Amino acid sequence: MTSETIALDAKRPPYMGYAMAAIGAALFASKGILIKLAYAQGIDAETTLALRMILALPFYVVIGLHAVRGMKAKGVPMPDTTLMLRMIGVGLIGYWTSSYLDFKGLEYISAHFERLILFTYPLFVVLFGAAFFRQPIRLKALLAFAVSYAGLALLFVQNMAASGSATTTGTLYVLAAAVTFALYQLLAKPLIMKIGPQLFTCIAMGAAGSAVILQFLATHPVETILVSPSLWGLSLALAFGATVLPSFFLSAALKQISAQANATIGMLSPVVTIVLAMAVLGDTVGGSEWLGAALVILGIGWFTLSERKA
């Protein structure tokens, strides 16, 4: 490979990273819809989260064992105890604490309203990155955020009146989920760079899944996990389509692009959730809400362009 080819590869935009971030965001967008369908059948956040993890954990165990075999075959050393504890801790922040807060919020507010609040987390990613990780904040990124958040604010106003008296409780739960997920994004990236996205995701999700199941056993009778076949079907869709697949897309994207870029592209998710809420839950969306969605997409495109040029 010539030096010119190496230089060209170095300048090539990480299109695959952007694509994986967008696919992960779209898959994650279905989560709130599936949870709302489950809640409509009378189960609570703890049971739904436990069903999700019971069905998701086998996928992570199989993929994790495959990743370990691959590392051993290549002679790559296994993570030491300190690194393992760091991965477990980050997994508990991102996939237990944040997920639980998000699921609780969905008991009080609509799916698309939840998604809009949750995706304020890019602001926290940028702020925490600058405050604690010495990551720069570019002017173009701030302008892109201003456009995107203007769209989110417009959508927020439109949905506030329809959220009822539980708005404050649900909003606080999901806002706390956004903060913890932003911390996860920043803390996960250096670990992913060290051991790769597959093994990291399996360890992080394995730790979170174990915590979720223990939480359920501590708060519910064991027999309450015996739900209807339709709820098992929804839980399987939630576990694989809205958990396993997007978690690997997210980790793979974080290996190629910055946490800020990944977070901003992820703001497509509220728009996808609105479409799904209309199609599946029968929600209605007016012209001003679509205007807000357009502003979100504009902000995402603007930030992605500035990231590539940088």
CSV table of C-alpha atoms in Angstrom, one decimal, residues 67-228:
chain,number,residue,atom,x,y,z
A,67,ALA,CA,-15.6,-13.0,20.4
A,68,VAL,CA,-13.4,-14.6,23.1
A,69,ARG,CA,-12.6,-17.6,20.9
A,70,GLY,CA,-11.6,-15.2,18.1
A,71,MET,CA,-9.3,-13.2,20.5
A,72,LYS,CA,-7.7,-16.4,21.7
A,73,ALA,CA,-7.1,-17.7,18.2
A,74,LYS,CA,-5.3,-14.5,17.3
A,75,GLY,CA,-3.3,-14.5,20.6
A,76,VAL,CA,-5.0,-11.3,21.8
A,77,PRO,CA,-4.8,-11.1,25.7
A,78,MET,CA,-8.1,-11.1,27.6
A,79,PRO,CA,-9.1,-8.0,29.6
A,80,ASP,CA,-7.6,-7.9,33.1
A,81,THR,CA,-9.7,-7.5,36.3
A,82,THR,CA,-9.6,-3.7,36.3
A,83,LEU,CA,-10.7,-3.5,32.7
A,84,MET,CA,-13.5,-6.1,33.4
A,85,LEU,CA,-14.8,-4.1,36.3
A,86,ARG,CA,-14.7,-0.9,34.3
A,87,MET,CA,-16.8,-2.5,31.5
A,88,ILE,CA,-19.3,-3.9,34.1
A,89,GLY,CA,-19.6,-0.5,35.7
A,90,VAL,CA,-20.2,1.3,32.4
A,91,GLY,CA,-22.7,-1.4,31.4
A,92,LEU,CA,-24.6,-0.9,34.6
A,93,ILE,CA,-24.8,2.9,33.9
A,94,GLY,CA,-25.9,2.6,30.3
A,95,TYR,CA,-28.0,-0.5,30.1
A,96,TRP,CA,-29.4,-0.9,33.6
A,97,THR,CA,-29.7,2.5,35.3
A,98,SER,CA,-30.5,4.5,32.1
A,99,SER,CA,-32.9,1.8,30.7
A,100,TYR,CA,-34.8,1.5,34.0
A,101,LEU,CA,-35.3,5.2,34.2
A,102,ASP,CA,-36.4,5.3,30.6
A,103,PHE,CA,-38.9,2.4,31.1
A,104,LYS,CA,-40.3,4.1,34.2
A,105,GLY,CA,-40.8,7.3,32.3
A,106,LEU,CA,-42.8,5.5,29.7
A,107,GLU,CA,-45.3,4.6,32.3
A,108,TYR,CA,-46.3,8.3,32.5
A,109,ILE,CA,-45.8,9.8,29.1
A,110,SER,CA,-46.2,8.9,25.4
A,111,ALA,CA,-43.7,7.1,23.3
A,112,HIS,CA,-42.8,10.0,21.0
A,113,PHE,CA,-42.7,12.5,23.9
A,114,GLU,CA,-40.3,10.1,25.8
A,115,ARG,CA,-38.1,9.8,22.7
A,116,LEU,CA,-37.8,13.6,22.4
A,117,ILE,CA,-36.8,14.1,26.0
A,118,LEU,CA,-34.3,11.1,25.9
A,119,PHE,CA,-32.6,12.5,22.9
A,120,THR,CA,-31.6,15.7,24.7
A,121,TYR,CA,-28.6,13.5,25.7
A,122,PRO,CA,-26.4,14.8,22.9
A,123,LEU,CA,-26.3,18.1,24.8
A,124,PHE,CA,-25.0,16.3,27.9
A,125,VAL,CA,-22.5,14.3,25.8
A,126,VAL,CA,-21.0,17.5,24.5
A,127,LEU,CA,-21.1,19.3,27.9
A,128,PHE,CA,-19.6,16.3,29.8
A,129,GLY,CA,-17.1,15.7,27.0
A,130,ALA,CA,-15.8,19.3,27.3
A,131,ALA,CA,-15.9,19.5,31.1
A,132,PHE,CA,-14.4,16.1,32.0
A,133,PHE,CA,-12.7,14.7,28.9
A,134,ARG,CA,-11.2,17.8,27.3
A,135,GLN,CA,-13.1,17.3,24.1
A,136,PRO,CA,-13.4,20.4,21.9
A,137,ILE,CA,-16.8,22.1,21.1
A,138,ARG,CA,-16.8,23.4,17.6
A,139,LEU,CA,-18.9,26.4,16.6
A,140,LYS,CA,-20.5,24.6,13.7
A,141,ALA,CA,-21.5,21.8,16.2
A,142,LEU,CA,-23.1,24.4,18.5
A,143,LEU,CA,-25.0,25.9,15.6
A,144,ALA,CA,-26.2,22.5,14.5
A,145,PHE,CA,-27.3,21.7,18.0
A,146,ALA,CA,-29.2,25.0,18.1
A,147,VAL,CA,-31.2,24.1,14.9
A,148,SER,CA,-31.9,20.5,16.2
A,149,TYR,CA,-33.0,21.6,19.6
A,150,ALA,CA,-35.2,24.3,18.1
A,151,GLY,CA,-37.0,21.5,16.3
A,152,LEU,CA,-37.1,19.4,19.5
A,153,ALA,CA,-38.5,22.4,21.4
A,154,LEU,CA,-41.3,22.9,18.9
A,155,LEU,CA,-42.2,19.2,19.1
A,156,PHE,CA,-42.0,19.4,22.9
A,157,VAL,CA,-44.5,22.3,23.1
A,158,GLN,CA,-46.9,20.4,20.8
A,159,ASN,CA,-46.9,17.3,23.0
A,160,MET,CA,-46.9,18.9,26.4
A,161,ALA,CA,-50.6,19.6,26.5
A,162,ALA,CA,-51.5,16.0,25.7
A,163,SER,CA,-49.2,14.4,28.3
A,164,GLY,CA,-51.5,15.0,31.3
A,165,SER,CA,-50.7,15.5,35.0
A,166,ALA,CA,-48.0,12.9,34.9
A,167,THR,CA,-45.8,15.0,32.6
A,168,THR,CA,-43.4,16.2,35.3
A,169,THR,CA,-42.8,12.7,36.7
A,170,GLY,CA,-42.3,11.1,33.4
A,171,THR,CA,-40.1,14.0,32.2
A,172,LEU,CA,-37.8,13.8,35.2
A,173,TYR,CA,-37.4,10.0,34.8
A,174,VAL,CA,-36.5,10.3,31.1
A,175,LEU,CA,-34.3,13.3,31.6
A,176,ALA,CA,-32.3,11.3,34.2
A,177,ALA,CA,-32.1,8.5,31.7
A,178,ALA,CA,-30.7,11.0,29.1
A,179,VAL,CA,-28.0,12.1,31.6
A,180,THR,CA,-26.9,8.6,32.4
A,181,PHE,CA,-26.9,7.5,28.8
A,182,ALA,CA,-24.6,10.5,27.9
A,183,LEU,CA,-22.2,9.3,30.6
A,184,TYR,CA,-22.3,5.8,29.1
A,185,GLN,CA,-21.4,7.1,25.6
A,186,LEU,CA,-18.4,9.0,26.8
A,187,LEU,CA,-17.1,6.2,29.2
A,188,ALA,CA,-17.7,3.4,26.7
A,189,LYS,CA,-15.7,4.7,23.8
A,190,PRO,CA,-12.1,4.2,25.3
A,191,LEU,CA,-13.1,0.7,26.4
A,192,ILE,CA,-14.4,-0.2,23.0
A,193,MET,CA,-11.2,1.0,21.4
A,194,LYS,CA,-9.2,-1.3,23.7
A,195,ILE,CA,-11.2,-4.6,23.4
A,196,GLY,CA,-13.5,-4.1,20.4
A,197,PRO,CA,-17.3,-3.5,20.2
A,198,GLN,CA,-18.4,-7.2,20.3
A,199,LEU,CA,-16.8,-8.3,23.6
A,200,PHE,CA,-17.4,-4.9,25.3
A,201,THR,CA,-21.1,-4.9,24.4
A,202,CYS,CA,-21.6,-8.5,25.6
A,203,ILE,CA,-19.9,-7.8,28.9
A,204,ALA,CA,-21.7,-4.5,29.5
A,205,MET,CA,-25.1,-6.0,28.6
A,206,GLY,CA,-24.4,-9.2,30.5
A,207,ALA,CA,-23.8,-7.1,33.7
A,208,ALA,CA,-26.9,-5.0,33.1
A,209,GLY,CA,-29.0,-8.0,32.3
A,210,SER,CA,-28.0,-9.7,35.5
A,211,ALA,CA,-28.8,-6.6,37.5
A,212,VAL,CA,-32.2,-6.2,35.9
A,213,ILE,CA,-33.1,-9.8,36.7
A,214,LEU,CA,-32.0,-9.5,40.3
A,215,GLN,CA,-34.0,-6.2,40.6
A,216,PHE,CA,-37.1,-8.0,39.3
A,217,LEU,CA,-36.7,-10.9,41.8
A,218,ALA,CA,-36.2,-8.5,44.6
A,219,THR,CA,-39.4,-6.5,43.8
A,220,HIS,CA,-41.8,-9.1,42.3
A,221,PRO,CA,-43.0,-12.7,42.9
A,222,VAL,CA,-41.3,-15.1,40.5
A,223,GLU,CA,-44.6,-16.3,39.0
A,224,THR,CA,-45.3,-12.8,37.6
A,225,ILE,CA,-42.8,-13.5,34.9
A,226,LEU,CA,-45.3,-16.1,33.4
A,227,VAL,CA,-47.0,-13.7,31.0
A,228,SER,CA,-49.2,-14.3,27.9
